[in-house]
Amino acid sequence: MSGIPTTSAPSQPHAAPDLDTLEAVQRRVLWLATAIVHHANRVRENRSGVKVGGHQASSASMVSLMTALWFSDLRAEDRVSVKPHASPVLHAINYLLGRLERPYLESLRAFGGLQSYPSRTKDPDPVDYSTGSVGIGATAPIWGAMARRYLEHHRFEAPPRGREIALLGDAELDEGAVWEAIADPWVARLGEVLWVVDLNRQSLDRVVPDIAFGRLAGMFEAAGWQVLTVKYGRRLESLFERAGGEDLRRRIDEMPNEEYQRLLRADPAELRERLQGRSAGLAALAGELADDELRAAFRDLGGHDIGKLIEAYRAVQHDRPTVIFAYTIKGWSLPIEGHPENHSALLTVDQFAELAKQLGTDAEDPWAPFEPGSPEGELAAAAAAALARDEPKPQAPPKVPASLGRKHRGKESTQQAFGRFFVDLVHDAPEVAERVVTVSPDVASSTNLGGWINKAGIWSVGERRDWFADDPQTLVHWHETTSGRHIELGIAETNLVGLLGELGATWSRHGQPLLPIGTIYDPFVGRALEPWSFGIYAGGQSILIGTPSGVSLAPEGGAHQSIVTPSIGIGQPGCTFWEPAFGQDLEWTLLHALSRLGRPGGESAYFRLSTRPIDQALAGEDASDARRELVLAGGYRLRRSAGNPAVTLVGMGAAVPEVLRAADTLGDGAEVICLTSADLLHRALRGRAGFGEHPPEILDELFPAERAAPMVTVLDGDPNALAFLAAVNAVPLTPLGVTRFGQSGDLDDVYRHHEIDAESIVGAALDLLD
Ligand SMILES: Cc1ncc(C[n+]2csc(CCOP(=O)(O)OP(=O)(O)O)c2C)c(N)n1
Ligand SMILES: [Mg+2]
């Protein structure tokens, strides 16, 4: 790895921990986390009978490592992503720190209350990262770290850099997203990244097979991470020092996960017998221990030993990312602990009362705060003061112009227009271009970002030499510096959308808006879909460009043809879907999409573009404000029929020239509508019926009731995406589009094959008129 090593050491060392007080705090955290779930399920009225749920076992597993972190090690500048099922622990801690009001403790999973999983946008208390989709929440701090560094390198004022911490479940490491992120070459340079794995050997359904730790640790090390392990607690470690101790260590070390979990549930006699097996040394050691001592020693794992955890947190070196494997017990200290079916198990009322006794609390007064002036109260007050931070005031993003004034002439595809867009933007609106950051998973040049890259450069976490700088045949200059504005990732679509989400959240996280644009081949939107959607859910605002799309990339063949993405675009909340046909329309809509980023109430956008060259004269050379407003509202009339139309032909994107050719054949009675956004028309239809706020006027503009006629809709994609237009005026409608997997061929052959060619459109129109 070349380049400048990057470090991010926490600002000041902490005082020595007071372990007794921390133990008392963790007992209270365990109690509150359990009680929050208990109240939601066993106390609060349940009107519908639908199970409320919550995860007492997954929460208990994280109690020690979260107590140690928040009450001893965390600093105001750090950000933490918490495993989804430990949200009650986070809320319990926030309550003890005075950051969450008491009534909320009774609101887990209630409408307007605490969310099931940590939510940065919906929870009332400080939550740094939204989680819920396992693996995605774990990787978010990596992308958060990159976004934070990007701001710093580009001299956008941002709060001091802290650690980016993920607390994750061990089964989250099954997720490809995790390994896709870890394998990215930039990630090994992010010394502020710390992962703590809650290694409780259990997932949802089962005990994680065998012993995964060695393999996993090797994978992190190979990727350049520091690996720390907190395996046993001090009680067990002191036993290892005694005669027979080595045998005991070997016995526990070598036992498969399933056996360890089984022995956690064994009664003392069974534990003694199974543990010692035929080892005389072990039997002698076990013989010196009372039942209680043996039981306690066997379950004394490092992930529940606050002192060991704090030692590990403080052993982290900040010249590379670190993972700490902390061995824990799912359901720790609860009657359900270690049972393979405890994932959704809930304590009974009796068990809850018993727990109150065990933890020295009162089930009748579950939310009692720490006594002011008590050691726990003092510790909580000190931690709250140390963690206090001001929320940044979002700076307003630069004003985006409405148009760039380019004359779109000759033949141009929307993908070409996309490449040219950046040249114009840098020239006409440099203050906007300064905030634009593009990201691509190894498809920057093939999605036409080459011109932009030559102007803006490539961002890297440290300077790197461009070995081809003096090569006259190089068209795209791979000049990597800390001031570049394109970020190149490996072929990793999940990383792409993860990073986009975090670049799109800097306005709210750090008060500094960025305008992130990611490019991806449209067929791979499906692969990135869930993490992309999750990024939008979590508050990121960005633009995703899917190009090329559809069967219009004809010779590329069926493996690269996207079909369902228009429906995805319409269905995705928090995002407007655009599929323009012409260069001018792309310019206007992309500028508009940029103007919606990086602000409260802003929105993401998804563009489906094409490599089909289209004669720009077909758009009618209307560059008026009135046309622009229609383009931004979702579509415009491209050809008006003489008199009332006999048929309305509606086209979107690359299919529009076919629609116009069909209209030529059909003659004066055919009216042609060019859609730029099926999504906005769908919203308008709902708005007209009183659902949602969207203004309905565009419907009257494009489809006035007095001009209602049978309709044929055409797009290069799932025909279902435009079929809703039948409802605008209750007319018969034939939806044309792609319904089968495709194959290579010339555009005409392929369009004919999928029946979206002009002839098929004419046929569909005539059938409707019969
Ligand atoms: C992408 C995704 N797949 C499946 C789930 C359902 N799910 C929730 S938790 C869980 C198991 C998690 O195990 P682990 O991460 O080890 O956490 P633990 O409950 O053991 O603390 C699963 C499969 C999910 N939330 N997200
Ligand atoms: Mg687990």
PDB file of C-alpha atoms in Angstrom, residues 448-653:
ATOM      1  CA  ASN A 448     -19.140   8.829 -19.978  1.00  0.00           C
ATOM      2  CA  LEU A 449     -17.505  10.335 -16.904  1.00  0.00           C
ATOM      3  CA  GLY A 450     -14.115  10.581 -18.681  1.00  0.00           C
ATOM      4  CA  GLY A 451     -14.393  14.308 -19.499  1.00  0.00           C
ATOM      5  CA  TRP A 452     -15.378  15.125 -15.920  1.00  0.00           C
ATOM      6  CA  ILE A 453     -12.524  13.040 -14.532  1.00  0.00           C
ATOM      7  CA  ASN A 454     -10.033  14.894 -16.714  1.00  0.00           C
ATOM      8  CA  LYS A 455     -11.296  18.187 -15.348  1.00  0.00           C
ATOM      9  CA  ALA A 456     -11.976  17.270 -11.735  1.00  0.00           C
ATOM     10  CA  GLY A 457      -9.342  14.598 -11.032  1.00  0.00           C
ATOM     11  CA  ILE A 458      -9.673  11.498  -8.923  1.00  0.00           C
ATOM     12  CA  TRP A 459      -9.842  11.646  -5.164  1.00  0.00           C
ATOM     13  CA  SER A 460      -7.711   9.306  -3.172  1.00  0.00           C
ATOM     14  CA  VAL A 461      -7.179   8.960   0.546  1.00  0.00           C
ATOM     15  CA  GLY A 462      -3.472   9.771  -0.094  1.00  0.00           C
ATOM     16  CA  GLU A 463      -1.547  11.043  -3.161  1.00  0.00           C
ATOM     17  CA  ARG A 464      -0.683   8.362  -5.711  1.00  0.00           C
ATOM     18  CA  ARG A 465       1.556   8.543  -8.737  1.00  0.00           C
ATOM     19  CA  ASP A 466      -0.048   8.493 -12.180  1.00  0.00           C
ATOM     20  CA  TRP A 467       2.286   6.169 -14.077  1.00  0.00           C
ATOM     21  CA  PHE A 468       0.555   6.945 -17.360  1.00  0.00           C
ATOM     22  CA  ALA A 469       0.736  10.753 -17.013  1.00  0.00           C
ATOM     23  CA  ASP A 470       3.316  10.939 -19.834  1.00  0.00           C
ATOM     24  CA  ASP A 471       1.566   8.446 -22.111  1.00  0.00           C
ATOM     25  CA  PRO A 472       0.170  10.285 -25.183  1.00  0.00           C
ATOM     26  CA  GLN A 473      -2.396   7.557 -25.882  1.00  0.00           C
ATOM     27  CA  THR A 474      -4.200   7.904 -22.542  1.00  0.00           C
ATOM     28  CA  LEU A 475      -7.588   9.597 -22.959  1.00  0.00           C
ATOM     29  CA  VAL A 476      -8.771   9.588 -19.344  1.00  0.00           C
ATOM     30  CA  HIS A 477      -6.058  10.876 -17.010  1.00  0.00           C
ATOM     31  CA  TRP A 478      -5.942   8.824 -13.857  1.00  0.00           C
ATOM     32  CA  HIS A 479      -4.548  11.612 -11.724  1.00  0.00           C
ATOM     33  CA  GLU A 480      -5.233  10.737  -8.072  1.00  0.00           C
ATOM     34  CA  THR A 481      -4.920  13.421  -5.419  1.00  0.00           C
ATOM     35  CA  THR A 482      -6.592  14.454  -2.207  1.00  0.00           C
ATOM     36  CA  SER A 483      -8.401  17.219  -4.090  1.00  0.00           C
ATOM     37  CA  GLY A 484      -9.963  15.150  -6.910  1.00  0.00           C
ATOM     38  CA  ARG A 485     -13.742  14.976  -7.191  1.00  0.00           C
ATOM     39  CA  HIS A 486     -14.329  11.540  -8.642  1.00  0.00           C
ATOM     40  CA  ILE A 487     -14.109   8.495  -6.378  1.00  0.00           C
ATOM     41  CA  GLU A 488     -13.380   5.240  -8.111  1.00  0.00           C
ATOM     42  CA  LEU A 489     -14.373   1.997  -6.406  1.00  0.00           C
ATOM     43  CA  GLY A 490     -13.784  -1.606  -7.419  1.00  0.00           C
ATOM     44  CA  ILE A 491     -16.600  -3.544  -9.135  1.00  0.00           C
ATOM     45  CA  ALA A 492     -18.708  -3.415  -6.039  1.00  0.00           C
ATOM     46  CA  GLU A 493     -22.190  -2.020  -6.525  1.00  0.00           C
ATOM     47  CA  THR A 494     -23.077  -2.322  -2.846  1.00  0.00           C
ATOM     48  CA  ASN A 495     -20.045  -0.195  -1.953  1.00  0.00           C
ATOM     49  CA  LEU A 496     -21.135   2.342  -4.551  1.00  0.00           C
ATOM     50  CA  VAL A 497     -24.534   2.926  -3.015  1.00  0.00           C
ATOM     51  CA  GLY A 498     -23.157   2.727   0.531  1.00  0.00           C
ATOM     52  CA  LEU A 499     -20.724   5.527  -0.227  1.00  0.00           C
ATOM     53  CA  LEU A 500     -23.368   7.507  -2.150  1.00  0.00           C
ATOM     54  CA  GLY A 501     -25.659   7.352   0.872  1.00  0.00           C
ATOM     55  CA  GLU A 502     -23.009   8.756   3.200  1.00  0.00           C
ATOM     56  CA  LEU A 503     -21.769  11.415   0.753  1.00  0.00           C
ATOM     57  CA  GLY A 504     -25.414  12.399   0.498  1.00  0.00           C
ATOM     58  CA  ALA A 505     -25.745  12.730   4.275  1.00  0.00           C
ATOM     59  CA  THR A 506     -22.852  15.128   4.969  1.00  0.00           C
ATOM     60  CA  TRP A 507     -25.231  18.098   4.914  1.00  0.00           C
ATOM     61  CA  SER A 508     -27.035  16.807   7.988  1.00  0.00           C
ATOM     62  CA  ARG A 509     -24.164  14.960   9.658  1.00  0.00           C
ATOM     63  CA  HIS A 510     -21.544  17.703   9.279  1.00  0.00           C
ATOM     64  CA  GLY A 511     -23.467  20.720   7.991  1.00  0.00           C
ATOM     65  CA  GLN A 512     -21.691  20.554   4.613  1.00  0.00           C
ATOM     66  CA  PRO A 513     -23.741  19.650   1.542  1.00  0.00           C
ATOM     67  CA  LEU A 514     -22.195  17.555  -1.215  1.00  0.00           C
ATOM     68  CA  LEU A 515     -23.875  16.760  -4.523  1.00  0.00           C
ATOM     69  CA  PRO A 516     -23.077  13.067  -5.079  1.00  0.00           C
ATOM     70  CA  ILE A 517     -23.704  11.372  -8.420  1.00  0.00           C
ATOM     71  CA  GLY A 518     -23.061   7.658  -8.880  1.00  0.00           C
ATOM     72  CA  THR A 519     -22.999   5.814 -12.183  1.00  0.00           C
ATOM     73  CA  ILE A 520     -23.805   2.152 -12.623  1.00  0.00           C
ATOM     74  CA  TYR A 521     -24.874  -0.031 -15.539  1.00  0.00           C
ATOM     75  CA  ASP A 522     -28.649  -0.060 -15.256  1.00  0.00           C
ATOM     76  CA  PRO A 523     -28.932  -3.886 -15.124  1.00  0.00           C
ATOM     77  CA  PHE A 524     -26.921  -3.804 -11.899  1.00  0.00           C
ATOM     78  CA  VAL A 525     -29.267  -1.424 -10.127  1.00  0.00           C
ATOM     79  CA  GLY A 526     -31.041  -4.578  -9.010  1.00  0.00           C
ATOM     80  CA  ARG A 527     -27.902  -5.800  -7.284  1.00  0.00           C
ATOM     81  CA  ALA A 528     -27.478  -2.506  -5.451  1.00  0.00           C
ATOM     82  CA  LEU A 529     -31.176  -2.019  -4.829  1.00  0.00           C
ATOM     83  CA  GLU A 530     -31.698  -2.801  -1.167  1.00  0.00           C
ATOM     84  CA  PRO A 531     -28.612  -0.989   0.168  1.00  0.00           C
ATOM     85  CA  TRP A 532     -29.384   1.950  -2.145  1.00  0.00           C
ATOM     86  CA  SER A 533     -32.925   2.118  -0.825  1.00  0.00           C
ATOM     87  CA  PHE A 534     -31.658   1.763   2.735  1.00  0.00           C
ATOM     88  CA  GLY A 535     -29.266   4.698   2.179  1.00  0.00           C
ATOM     89  CA  ILE A 536     -32.215   6.865   1.126  1.00  0.00           C
ATOM     90  CA  TYR A 537     -34.250   5.635   4.105  1.00  0.00           C
ATOM     91  CA  ALA A 538     -31.333   6.599   6.345  1.00  0.00           C
ATOM     92  CA  GLY A 539     -31.382  10.197   5.051  1.00  0.00           C
ATOM     93  CA  GLY A 540     -28.803  10.209   2.241  1.00  0.00           C
ATOM     94  CA  GLN A 541     -29.632  12.375  -0.799  1.00  0.00           C
ATOM     95  CA  SER A 542     -27.876  11.493  -4.036  1.00  0.00           C
ATOM     96  CA  ILE A 543     -28.305  10.901  -7.749  1.00  0.00           C
ATOM     97  CA  LEU A 544     -27.974   7.430  -9.229  1.00  0.00           C
ATOM     98  CA  ILE A 545     -27.418   7.211 -12.984  1.00  0.00           C
ATOM     99  CA  GLY A 546     -28.334   3.831 -14.498  1.00  0.00           C
ATOM    100  CA  THR A 547     -26.739   3.703 -17.911  1.00  0.00           C
ATOM    101  CA  PRO A 548     -26.950   2.155 -20.406  1.00  0.00           C
ATOM    102  CA  SER A 549     -30.381   0.715 -19.875  1.00  0.00           C
ATOM    103  CA  GLY A 550     -32.951  -1.501 -21.527  1.00  0.00           C
ATOM    104  CA  VAL A 551     -32.655  -3.489 -24.724  1.00  0.00           C
ATOM    105  CA  SER A 552     -31.579  -0.316 -26.591  1.00  0.00           C
ATOM    106  CA  LEU A 553     -27.965  -1.291 -25.977  1.00  0.00           C
ATOM    107  CA  ALA A 554     -28.902  -3.947 -28.520  1.00  0.00           C
ATOM    108  CA  PRO A 555     -25.619  -5.673 -29.503  1.00  0.00           C
ATOM    109  CA  GLU A 556     -24.516  -5.853 -25.843  1.00  0.00           C
ATOM    110  CA  GLY A 557     -27.116  -8.602 -25.452  1.00  0.00           C
ATOM    111  CA  GLY A 558     -29.424 -10.049 -22.853  1.00  0.00           C
ATOM    112  CA  ALA A 559     -26.906 -10.216 -20.023  1.00  0.00           C
ATOM    113  CA  HIS A 560     -26.767  -6.410 -19.851  1.00  0.00           C
ATOM    114  CA  GLN A 561     -30.363  -5.470 -20.600  1.00  0.00           C
ATOM    115  CA  SER A 562     -32.288  -3.979 -17.705  1.00  0.00           C
ATOM    116  CA  ILE A 563     -36.010  -4.617 -17.695  1.00  0.00           C
ATOM    117  CA  VAL A 564     -37.686  -3.951 -14.350  1.00  0.00           C
ATOM    118  CA  THR A 565     -35.852  -0.756 -13.378  1.00  0.00           C
ATOM    119  CA  PRO A 566     -38.588   1.729 -14.461  1.00  0.00           C
ATOM    120  CA  SER A 567     -40.951   0.110 -11.974  1.00  0.00           C
ATOM    121  CA  ILE A 568     -38.228   0.237  -9.335  1.00  0.00           C
ATOM    122  CA  GLY A 569     -37.767   3.942 -10.043  1.00  0.00           C
ATOM    123  CA  ILE A 570     -41.477   4.672  -9.656  1.00  0.00           C
ATOM    124  CA  GLY A 571     -41.735   2.626  -6.481  1.00  0.00           C
ATOM    125  CA  GLN A 572     -38.714   3.973  -4.614  1.00  0.00           C
ATOM    126  CA  PRO A 573     -39.700   6.487  -1.899  1.00  0.00           C
ATOM    127  CA  GLY A 574     -37.552   9.575  -1.318  1.00  0.00           C
ATOM    128  CA  CYS A 575     -36.430   9.567  -4.923  1.00  0.00           C
ATOM    129  CA  THR A 576     -37.676  10.900  -8.261  1.00  0.00           C
ATOM    130  CA  PHE A 577     -37.285   8.667 -11.279  1.00  0.00           C
ATOM    131  CA  TRP A 578     -36.388  10.294 -14.610  1.00  0.00           C
ATOM    132  CA  GLU A 579     -36.084   8.745 -18.041  1.00  0.00           C
ATOM    133  CA  PRO A 580     -35.630  11.552 -20.554  1.00  0.00           C
ATOM    134  CA  ALA A 581     -35.279  10.935 -24.307  1.00  0.00           C
ATOM    135  CA  PHE A 582     -33.480  14.091 -25.391  1.00  0.00           C
ATOM    136  CA  GLY A 583     -30.280  15.889 -24.373  1.00  0.00           C
ATOM    137  CA  GLN A 584     -32.076  19.111 -23.499  1.00  0.00           C
ATOM    138  CA  ASP A 585     -34.480  17.251 -21.229  1.00  0.00           C
ATOM    139  CA  LEU A 586     -31.608  15.482 -19.517  1.00  0.00           C
ATOM    140  CA  GLU A 587     -29.833  18.781 -18.879  1.00  0.00           C
ATOM    141  CA  TRP A 588     -32.900  20.392 -17.320  1.00  0.00           C
ATOM    142  CA  THR A 589     -33.896  17.409 -15.227  1.00  0.00           C
ATOM    143  CA  LEU A 590     -30.361  16.722 -13.980  1.00  0.00           C
ATOM    144  CA  LEU A 591     -29.921  20.344 -12.928  1.00  0.00           C
ATOM    145  CA  HIS A 592     -33.253  20.148 -11.160  1.00  0.00           C
ATOM    146  CA  ALA A 593     -32.225  16.921  -9.416  1.00  0.00           C
ATOM    147  CA  LEU A 594     -28.976  18.585  -8.252  1.00  0.00           C
ATOM    148  CA  SER A 595     -30.985  21.478  -6.838  1.00  0.00           C
ATOM    149  CA  ARG A 596     -32.893  19.025  -4.615  1.00  0.00           C
ATOM    150  CA  LEU A 597     -29.812  17.580  -2.882  1.00  0.00           C
ATOM    151  CA  GLY A 598     -28.058  18.433   0.357  1.00  0.00           C
ATOM    152  CA  ARG A 599     -30.916  20.144   2.161  1.00  0.00           C
ATOM    153  CA  PRO A 600     -33.711  19.557   4.652  1.00  0.00           C
ATOM    154  CA  GLY A 601     -36.696  18.184   2.742  1.00  0.00           C
ATOM    155  CA  GLY A 602     -34.457  17.340  -0.236  1.00  0.00           C
ATOM    156  CA  GLU A 603     -34.729  14.260  -2.394  1.00  0.00           C
ATOM    157  CA  SER A 604     -32.669  11.717  -4.296  1.00  0.00           C
ATOM    158  CA  ALA A 605     -33.032  11.004  -7.993  1.00  0.00           C
ATOM    159  CA  TYR A 606     -32.577   8.029 -10.267  1.00  0.00           C
ATOM    160  CA  PHE A 607     -31.964   8.486 -13.996  1.00  0.00           C
ATOM    161  CA  ARG A 608     -32.319   5.749 -16.554  1.00  0.00           C
ATOM    162  CA  LEU A 609     -30.184   6.686 -19.552  1.00  0.00           C
ATOM    163  CA  SER A 610     -29.405   5.116 -22.889  1.00  0.00           C
ATOM    164  CA  THR A 611     -26.674   4.820 -25.512  1.00  0.00           C
ATOM    165  CA  ARG A 612     -29.197   5.047 -28.361  1.00  0.00           C
ATOM    166  CA  PRO A 613     -28.283   8.066 -30.508  1.00  0.00           C
ATOM    167  CA  ILE A 614     -31.440  10.097 -31.078  1.00  0.00           C
ATOM    168  CA  ASP A 615     -31.969  12.928 -33.560  1.00  0.00           C
ATOM    169  CA  GLN A 616     -32.416  15.938 -31.316  1.00  0.00           C
ATOM    170  CA  ALA A 617     -34.529  17.712 -33.921  1.00  0.00           C
ATOM    171  CA  LEU A 618     -37.329  15.265 -33.020  1.00  0.00           C
ATOM    172  CA  ALA A 619     -37.766  17.205 -29.776  1.00  0.00           C
ATOM    173  CA  GLY A 620     -38.943  20.193 -31.797  1.00  0.00           C
ATOM    174  CA  GLU A 621     -36.170  22.599 -30.718  1.00  0.00           C
ATOM    175  CA  ASP A 622     -38.361  24.178 -28.074  1.00  0.00           C
ATOM    176  CA  ALA A 623     -36.082  25.450 -25.308  1.00  0.00           C
ATOM    177  CA  SER A 624     -38.638  27.813 -23.759  1.00  0.00           C
ATOM    178  CA  ASP A 625     -39.294  28.123 -20.040  1.00  0.00           C
ATOM    179  CA  ALA A 626     -42.758  26.735 -20.632  1.00  0.00           C
ATOM    180  CA  ARG A 627     -41.299  23.558 -22.153  1.00  0.00           C
ATOM    181  CA  ARG A 628     -38.773  23.302 -19.327  1.00  0.00           C
ATOM    182  CA  GLU A 629     -41.527  23.488 -16.742  1.00  0.00           C
ATOM    183  CA  LEU A 630     -43.386  20.666 -18.450  1.00  0.00           C
ATOM    184  CA  VAL A 631     -40.223  18.593 -18.678  1.00  0.00           C
ATOM    185  CA  LEU A 632     -39.750  19.049 -14.928  1.00  0.00           C
ATOM    186  CA  ALA A 633     -43.390  18.191 -14.271  1.00  0.00           C
ATOM    187  CA  GLY A 634     -43.055  14.828 -16.024  1.00  0.00           C
ATOM    188  CA  GLY A 635     -43.735  15.242 -19.755  1.00  0.00           C
ATOM    189  CA  TYR A 636     -44.929  17.290 -22.707  1.00  0.00           C
ATOM    190  CA  ARG A 637     -46.969  16.976 -25.869  1.00  0.00           C
ATOM    191  CA  LEU A 638     -44.623  16.254 -28.721  1.00  0.00           C
ATOM    192  CA  ARG A 639     -47.191  16.085 -31.487  1.00  0.00           C
ATOM    193  CA  ARG A 640     -50.719  17.390 -31.459  1.00  0.00           C
ATOM    194  CA  SER A 641     -53.370  15.598 -33.468  1.00  0.00           C
ATOM    195  CA  ALA A 642     -55.546  17.506 -35.847  1.00  0.00           C
ATOM    196  CA  GLY A 643     -58.799  17.810 -33.932  1.00  0.00           C
ATOM    197  CA  ASN A 644     -59.508  15.400 -31.107  1.00  0.00           C
ATOM    198  CA  PRO A 645     -57.046  12.516 -31.128  1.00  0.00           C
ATOM    199  CA  ALA A 646     -58.091   9.080 -32.302  1.00  0.00           C
ATOM    200  CA  VAL A 647     -55.286   7.567 -30.300  1.00  0.00           C
ATOM    201  CA  THR A 648     -52.740   8.848 -27.789  1.00  0.00           C
ATOM    202  CA  LEU A 649     -49.247   7.410 -28.088  1.00  0.00           C
ATOM    203  CA  VAL A 650     -47.124   7.825 -24.970  1.00  0.00           C
ATOM    204  CA  GLY A 651     -43.387   7.198 -25.098  1.00  0.00           C
ATOM    205  CA  MET A 652     -40.634   7.431 -22.543  1.00  0.00           C
ATOM    206  CA  GLY A 653     -36.837   7.470 -22.979  1.00  0.00           C
TER     207      GLY A 653
END
